[in-house]
mmCIF file of C-alpha atoms and ligand atoms in Angstrom:
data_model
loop_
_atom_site.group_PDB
_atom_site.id
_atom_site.type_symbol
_atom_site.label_atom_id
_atom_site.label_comp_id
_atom_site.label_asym_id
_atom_site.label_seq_id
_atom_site.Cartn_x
_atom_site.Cartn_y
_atom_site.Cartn_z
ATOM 1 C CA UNK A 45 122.334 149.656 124.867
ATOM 2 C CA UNK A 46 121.825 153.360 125.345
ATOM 3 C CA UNK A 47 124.491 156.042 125.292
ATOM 4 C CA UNK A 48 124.950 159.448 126.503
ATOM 5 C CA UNK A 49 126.169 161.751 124.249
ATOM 6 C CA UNK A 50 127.952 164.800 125.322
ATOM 7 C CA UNK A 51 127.285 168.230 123.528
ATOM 8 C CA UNK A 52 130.480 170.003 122.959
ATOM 9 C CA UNK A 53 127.812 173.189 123.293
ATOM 10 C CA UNK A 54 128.009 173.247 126.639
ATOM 11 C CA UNK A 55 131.771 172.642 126.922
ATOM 12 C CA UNK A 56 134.327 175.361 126.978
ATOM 13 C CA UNK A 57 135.130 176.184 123.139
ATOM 14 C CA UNK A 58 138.932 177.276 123.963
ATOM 15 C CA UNK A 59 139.684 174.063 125.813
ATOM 16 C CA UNK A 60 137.840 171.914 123.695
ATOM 17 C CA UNK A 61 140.203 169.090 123.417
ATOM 18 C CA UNK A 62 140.895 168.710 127.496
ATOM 19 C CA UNK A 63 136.743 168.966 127.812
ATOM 20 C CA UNK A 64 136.589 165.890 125.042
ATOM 21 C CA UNK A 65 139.102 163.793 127.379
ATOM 22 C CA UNK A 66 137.482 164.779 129.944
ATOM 23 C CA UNK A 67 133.950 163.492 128.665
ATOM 24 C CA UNK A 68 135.934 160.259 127.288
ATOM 25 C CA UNK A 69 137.038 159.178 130.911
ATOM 26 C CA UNK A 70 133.836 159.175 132.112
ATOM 27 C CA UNK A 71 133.081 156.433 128.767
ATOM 28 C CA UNK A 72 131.422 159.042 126.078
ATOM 29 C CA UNK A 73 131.941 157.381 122.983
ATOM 30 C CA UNK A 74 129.266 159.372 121.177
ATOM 31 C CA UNK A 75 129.736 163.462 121.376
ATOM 32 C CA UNK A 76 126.826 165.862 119.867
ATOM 33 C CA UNK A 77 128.478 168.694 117.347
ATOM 34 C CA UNK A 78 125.371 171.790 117.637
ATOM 35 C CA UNK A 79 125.707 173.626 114.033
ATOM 36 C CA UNK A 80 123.659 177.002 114.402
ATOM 37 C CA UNK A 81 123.466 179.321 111.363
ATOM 38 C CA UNK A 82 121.750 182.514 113.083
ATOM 39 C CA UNK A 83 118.371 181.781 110.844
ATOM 40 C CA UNK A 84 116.856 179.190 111.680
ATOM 41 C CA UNK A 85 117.374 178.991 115.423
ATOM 42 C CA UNK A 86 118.228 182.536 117.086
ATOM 43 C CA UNK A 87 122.786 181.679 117.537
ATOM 44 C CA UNK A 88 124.973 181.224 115.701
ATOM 45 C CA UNK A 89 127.753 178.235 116.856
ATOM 46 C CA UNK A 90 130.289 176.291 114.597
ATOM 47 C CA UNK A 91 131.232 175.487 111.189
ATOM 48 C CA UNK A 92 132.755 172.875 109.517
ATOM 49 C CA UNK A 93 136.378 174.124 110.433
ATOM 50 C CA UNK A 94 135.667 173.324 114.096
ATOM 51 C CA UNK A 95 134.292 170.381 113.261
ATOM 52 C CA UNK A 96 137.671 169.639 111.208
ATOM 53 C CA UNK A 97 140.208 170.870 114.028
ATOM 54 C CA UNK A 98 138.370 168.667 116.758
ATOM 55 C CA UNK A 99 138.425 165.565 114.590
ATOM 56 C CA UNK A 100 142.256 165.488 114.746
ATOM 57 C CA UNK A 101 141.894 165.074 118.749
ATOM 58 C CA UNK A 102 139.350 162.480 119.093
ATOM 59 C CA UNK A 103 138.479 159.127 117.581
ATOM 60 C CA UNK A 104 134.804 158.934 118.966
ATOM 61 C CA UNK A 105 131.642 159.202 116.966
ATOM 62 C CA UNK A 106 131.126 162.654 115.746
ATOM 63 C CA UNK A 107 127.136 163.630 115.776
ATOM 64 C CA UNK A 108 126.460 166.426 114.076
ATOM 65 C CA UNK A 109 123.072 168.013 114.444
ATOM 66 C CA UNK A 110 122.545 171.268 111.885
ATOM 67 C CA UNK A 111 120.599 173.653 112.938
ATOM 68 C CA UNK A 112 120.810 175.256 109.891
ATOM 69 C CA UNK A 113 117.900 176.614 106.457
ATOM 70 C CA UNK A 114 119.589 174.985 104.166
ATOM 71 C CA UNK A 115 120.718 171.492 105.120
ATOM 72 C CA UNK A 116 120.204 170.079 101.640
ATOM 73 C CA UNK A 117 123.128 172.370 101.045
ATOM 74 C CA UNK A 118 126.170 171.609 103.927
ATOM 75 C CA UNK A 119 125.363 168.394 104.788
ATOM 76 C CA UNK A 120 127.826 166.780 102.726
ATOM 77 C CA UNK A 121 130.618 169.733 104.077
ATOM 78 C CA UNK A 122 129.633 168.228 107.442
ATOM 79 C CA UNK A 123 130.707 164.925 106.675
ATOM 80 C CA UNK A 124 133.609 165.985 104.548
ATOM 81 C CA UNK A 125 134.664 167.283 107.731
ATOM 82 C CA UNK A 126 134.592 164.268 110.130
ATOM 83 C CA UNK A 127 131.258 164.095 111.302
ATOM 84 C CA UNK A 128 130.051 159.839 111.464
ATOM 85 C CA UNK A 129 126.664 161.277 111.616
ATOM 86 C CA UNK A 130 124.843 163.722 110.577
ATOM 87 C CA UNK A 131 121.075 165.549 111.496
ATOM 88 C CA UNK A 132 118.765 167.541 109.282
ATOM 89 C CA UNK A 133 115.464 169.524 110.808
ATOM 90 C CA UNK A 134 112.373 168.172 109.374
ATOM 91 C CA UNK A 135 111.694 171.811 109.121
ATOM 92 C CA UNK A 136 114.203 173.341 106.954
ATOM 93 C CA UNK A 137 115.203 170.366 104.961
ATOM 94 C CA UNK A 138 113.226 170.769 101.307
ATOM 95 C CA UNK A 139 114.718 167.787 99.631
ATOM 96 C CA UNK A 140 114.807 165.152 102.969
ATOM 97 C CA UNK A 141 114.627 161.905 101.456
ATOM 98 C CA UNK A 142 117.391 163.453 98.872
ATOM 99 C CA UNK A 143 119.000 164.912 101.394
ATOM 100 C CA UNK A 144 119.069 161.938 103.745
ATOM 101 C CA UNK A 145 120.384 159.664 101.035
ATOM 102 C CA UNK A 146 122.956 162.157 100.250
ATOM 103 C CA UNK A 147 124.452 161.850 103.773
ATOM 104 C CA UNK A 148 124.736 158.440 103.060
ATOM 105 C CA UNK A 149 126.216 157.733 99.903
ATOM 106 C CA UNK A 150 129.138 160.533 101.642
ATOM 107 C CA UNK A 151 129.658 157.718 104.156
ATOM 108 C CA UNK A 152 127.936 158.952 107.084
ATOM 109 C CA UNK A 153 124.731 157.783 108.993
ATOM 110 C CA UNK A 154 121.781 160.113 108.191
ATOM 111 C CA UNK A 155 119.223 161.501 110.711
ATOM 112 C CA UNK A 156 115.813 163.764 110.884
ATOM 113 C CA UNK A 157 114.701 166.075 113.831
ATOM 114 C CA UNK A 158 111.684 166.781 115.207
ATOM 115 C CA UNK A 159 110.845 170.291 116.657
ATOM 116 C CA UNK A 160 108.680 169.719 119.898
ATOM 117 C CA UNK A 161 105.719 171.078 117.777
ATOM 118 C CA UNK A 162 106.221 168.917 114.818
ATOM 119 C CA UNK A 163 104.595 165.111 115.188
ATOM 120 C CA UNK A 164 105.875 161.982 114.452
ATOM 121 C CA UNK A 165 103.751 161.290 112.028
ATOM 122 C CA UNK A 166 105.261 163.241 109.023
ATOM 123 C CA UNK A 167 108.370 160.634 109.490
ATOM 124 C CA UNK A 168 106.052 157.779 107.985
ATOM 125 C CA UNK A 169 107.696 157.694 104.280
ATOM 126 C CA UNK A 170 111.149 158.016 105.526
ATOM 127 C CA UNK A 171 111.345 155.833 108.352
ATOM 128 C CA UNK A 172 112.890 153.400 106.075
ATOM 129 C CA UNK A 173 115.384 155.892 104.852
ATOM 130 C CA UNK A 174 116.624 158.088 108.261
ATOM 131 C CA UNK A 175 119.319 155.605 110.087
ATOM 132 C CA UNK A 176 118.049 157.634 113.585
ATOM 133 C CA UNK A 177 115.398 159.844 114.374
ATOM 134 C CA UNK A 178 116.401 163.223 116.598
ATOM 135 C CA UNK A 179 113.537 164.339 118.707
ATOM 136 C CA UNK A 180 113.966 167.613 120.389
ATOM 137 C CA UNK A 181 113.377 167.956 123.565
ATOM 138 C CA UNK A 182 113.477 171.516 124.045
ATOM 139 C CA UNK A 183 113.163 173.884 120.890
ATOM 140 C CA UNK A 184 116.531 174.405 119.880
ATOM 141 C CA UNK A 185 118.928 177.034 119.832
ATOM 142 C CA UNK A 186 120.417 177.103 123.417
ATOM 143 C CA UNK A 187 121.916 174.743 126.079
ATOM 144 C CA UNK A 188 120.582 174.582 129.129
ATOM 145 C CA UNK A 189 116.474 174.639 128.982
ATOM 146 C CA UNK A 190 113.684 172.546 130.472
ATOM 147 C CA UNK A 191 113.056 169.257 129.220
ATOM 148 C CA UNK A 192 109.476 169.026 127.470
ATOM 149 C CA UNK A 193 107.702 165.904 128.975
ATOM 150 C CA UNK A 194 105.272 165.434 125.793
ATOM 151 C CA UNK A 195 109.288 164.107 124.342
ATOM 152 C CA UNK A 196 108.479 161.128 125.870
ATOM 153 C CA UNK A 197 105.393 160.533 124.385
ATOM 154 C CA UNK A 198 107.111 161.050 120.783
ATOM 155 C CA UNK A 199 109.753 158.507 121.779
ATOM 156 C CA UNK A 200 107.344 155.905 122.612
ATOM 157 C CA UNK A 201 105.316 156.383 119.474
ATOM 158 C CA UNK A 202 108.598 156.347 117.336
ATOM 159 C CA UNK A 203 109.585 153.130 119.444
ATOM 160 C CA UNK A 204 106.147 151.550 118.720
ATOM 161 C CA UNK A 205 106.331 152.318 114.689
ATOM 162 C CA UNK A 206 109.986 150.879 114.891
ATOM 163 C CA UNK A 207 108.698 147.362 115.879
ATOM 164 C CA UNK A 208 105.344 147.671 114.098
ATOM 165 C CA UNK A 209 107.218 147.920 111.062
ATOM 166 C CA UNK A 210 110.861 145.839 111.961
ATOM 167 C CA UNK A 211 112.350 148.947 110.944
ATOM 168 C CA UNK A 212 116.219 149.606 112.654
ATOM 169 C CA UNK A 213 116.479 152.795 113.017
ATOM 170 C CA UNK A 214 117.777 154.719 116.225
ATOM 171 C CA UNK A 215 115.946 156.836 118.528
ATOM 172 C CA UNK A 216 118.017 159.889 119.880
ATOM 173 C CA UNK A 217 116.526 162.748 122.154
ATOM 174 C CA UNK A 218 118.202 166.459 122.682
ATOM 175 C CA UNK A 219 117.572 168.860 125.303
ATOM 176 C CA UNK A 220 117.016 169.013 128.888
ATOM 177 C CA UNK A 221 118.482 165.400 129.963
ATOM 178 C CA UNK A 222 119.929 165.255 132.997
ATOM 179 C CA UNK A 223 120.037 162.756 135.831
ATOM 180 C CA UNK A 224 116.399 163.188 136.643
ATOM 181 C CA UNK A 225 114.963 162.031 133.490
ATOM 182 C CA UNK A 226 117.714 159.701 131.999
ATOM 183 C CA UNK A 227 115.791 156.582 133.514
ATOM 184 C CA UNK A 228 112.221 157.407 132.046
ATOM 185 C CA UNK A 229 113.414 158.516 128.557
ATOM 186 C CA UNK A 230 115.479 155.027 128.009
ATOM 187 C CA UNK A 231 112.318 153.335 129.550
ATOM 188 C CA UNK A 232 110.434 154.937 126.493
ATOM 189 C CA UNK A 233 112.637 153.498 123.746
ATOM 190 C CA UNK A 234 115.575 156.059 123.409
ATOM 191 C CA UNK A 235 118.743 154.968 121.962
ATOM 192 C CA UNK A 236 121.471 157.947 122.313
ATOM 193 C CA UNK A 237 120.504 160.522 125.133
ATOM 194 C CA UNK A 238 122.593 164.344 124.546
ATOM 195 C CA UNK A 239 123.551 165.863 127.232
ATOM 196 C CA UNK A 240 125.208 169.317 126.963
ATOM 197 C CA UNK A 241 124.847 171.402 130.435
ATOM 198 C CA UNK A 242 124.016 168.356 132.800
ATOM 199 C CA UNK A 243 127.444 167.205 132.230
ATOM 200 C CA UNK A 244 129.810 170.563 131.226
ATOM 201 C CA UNK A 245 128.479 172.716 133.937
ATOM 202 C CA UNK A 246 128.683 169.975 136.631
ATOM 203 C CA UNK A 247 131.716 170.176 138.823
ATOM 204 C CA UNK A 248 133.127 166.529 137.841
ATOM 205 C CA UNK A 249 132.091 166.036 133.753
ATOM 206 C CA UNK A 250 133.498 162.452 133.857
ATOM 207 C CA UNK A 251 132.072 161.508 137.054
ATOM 208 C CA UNK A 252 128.391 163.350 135.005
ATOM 209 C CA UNK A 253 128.692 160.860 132.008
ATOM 210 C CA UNK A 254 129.235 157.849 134.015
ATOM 211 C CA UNK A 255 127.044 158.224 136.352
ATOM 212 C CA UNK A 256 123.909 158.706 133.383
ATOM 213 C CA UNK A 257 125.281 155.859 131.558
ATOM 214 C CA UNK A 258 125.262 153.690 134.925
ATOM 215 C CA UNK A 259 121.546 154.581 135.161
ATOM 216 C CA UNK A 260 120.659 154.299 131.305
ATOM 217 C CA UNK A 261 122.084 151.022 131.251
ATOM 218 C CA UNK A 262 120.081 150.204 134.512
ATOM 219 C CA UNK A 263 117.493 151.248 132.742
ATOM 220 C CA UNK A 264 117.912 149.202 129.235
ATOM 221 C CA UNK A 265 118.042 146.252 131.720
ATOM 222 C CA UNK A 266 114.885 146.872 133.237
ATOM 223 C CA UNK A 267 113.282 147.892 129.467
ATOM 224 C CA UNK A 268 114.103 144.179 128.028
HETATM 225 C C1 DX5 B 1326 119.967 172.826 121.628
HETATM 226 C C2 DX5 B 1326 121.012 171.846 121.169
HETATM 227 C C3 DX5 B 1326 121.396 170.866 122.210
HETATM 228 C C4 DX5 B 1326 122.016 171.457 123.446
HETATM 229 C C5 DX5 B 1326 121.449 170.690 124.593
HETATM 230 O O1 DX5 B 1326 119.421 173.472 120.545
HETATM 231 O O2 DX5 B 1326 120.564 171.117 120.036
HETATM 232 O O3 DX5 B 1326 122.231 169.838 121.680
HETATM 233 O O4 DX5 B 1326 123.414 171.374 123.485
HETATM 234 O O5 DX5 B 1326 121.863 171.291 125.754
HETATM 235 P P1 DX5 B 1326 121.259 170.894 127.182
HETATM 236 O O6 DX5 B 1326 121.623 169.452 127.409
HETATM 237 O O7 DX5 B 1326 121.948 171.830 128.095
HETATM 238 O O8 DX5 B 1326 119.773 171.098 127.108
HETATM 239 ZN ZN1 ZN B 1327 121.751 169.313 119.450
#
């Protein structure tokens, strides 16, 4: 199974709860929550009081991803305030496997990210820890950029190391996924695919989501 997981960047901010239905009649079940702090990536987004007002309208799965210096320090706000899930950078985080663990024992699933310049292989001692592993596919900050092909190879490696070691974690990519790639990135290994402008910027956003999952789960067919 593979999901596509709307961003809520890419949707319009003062309709947000008719652009979540909208999403969730196309079958999103999974929507991506972009927390920028204006430090470490160049915008600035939401805070945990969005995240709070948008939990009331939705029961899906909120993902949050920070984007933030000092994850070690809001994570737990994050979950406090709905999110199911919740992303640190690889980056910024000084304390992961604290930090990780911390998510957890708040009651939410715990993730790392990957910069596209960061490799895979500074996961290897918490692989066991992370419940998903976020691999960007552009560097982050913005909606809307090119997809980085070398993603691909990351996901594969990631996908490899996950049955190498019968290890369960998830395998989510961010950036750049649209309808052109969604059939070679779930043919790589990748469990939850974001989508932010593929799907808010196209003239029919349910018709967007359905349409990706239709090929993703083409594509999980094909993979087993
Ligand atoms: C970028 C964010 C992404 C963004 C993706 O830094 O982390 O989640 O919303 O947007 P698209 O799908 O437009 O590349
Ligand atoms: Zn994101």
């Amino acid at each position: 199974m593979a999901l596509i997981a709307p961003s809520l960047l890419a949707a319009d901010f003062a309709r947000l709860a008719d652009e979540i239905a909208k999403v969730e009649s196309g079958g999103a079940t999974l929507l991506h929550l972009d927390v920028m702090d204006g430090h470490f990536v160049p915008n600035l987004t939401m805070g945990p009081p969005l995240v709070k007002s948008v939990r009331k309208v939705t029961k899906s799965i909120f993902d949050v991803h920070l984007m933030i210096t000092d994850p070690d320090a809001y994570a737990a706000v994050f979950v406090d305030a709905g999110a199911d899930m919740v992303s640190v950078h690889y980056e910024a985080a000084r304390h992961l496997d604290r930090t990780l663990h911390l998510i957890q024992d708040r009651g939410a699933k715990a993730g790392v990210v990957l910069n596209p310049a960061t490799p895979v292989w500074v996961l290897e001692d918490v692989l066991d820890v992370a419940d998903y592993v976020l691999v960007m596919s552009v560097n982050p900050g913005f909606g809307g950029q090119k997809f980085i092909p070398n993603s691909l190879n990351k996901i594969r490696r990631l996908d490899s190391i996950r049955r190498e070691r019968g290890l369960g974690f998830a395998i989510e990519i961010d950036g750049g996924v649209g309808p052109e790639n969604v059939e070679a990135i779930v043919q790589a290994g990748c469990d939850w695919l974001v989508a932010g402008s593929s799907v808010f910027n196209s003239a029919d956003p349910a018709q967007a989501v359905r349409s990706m999952q239709q090929t993703a789960d083409s594509a999980v067919l094909a993979r087993a």
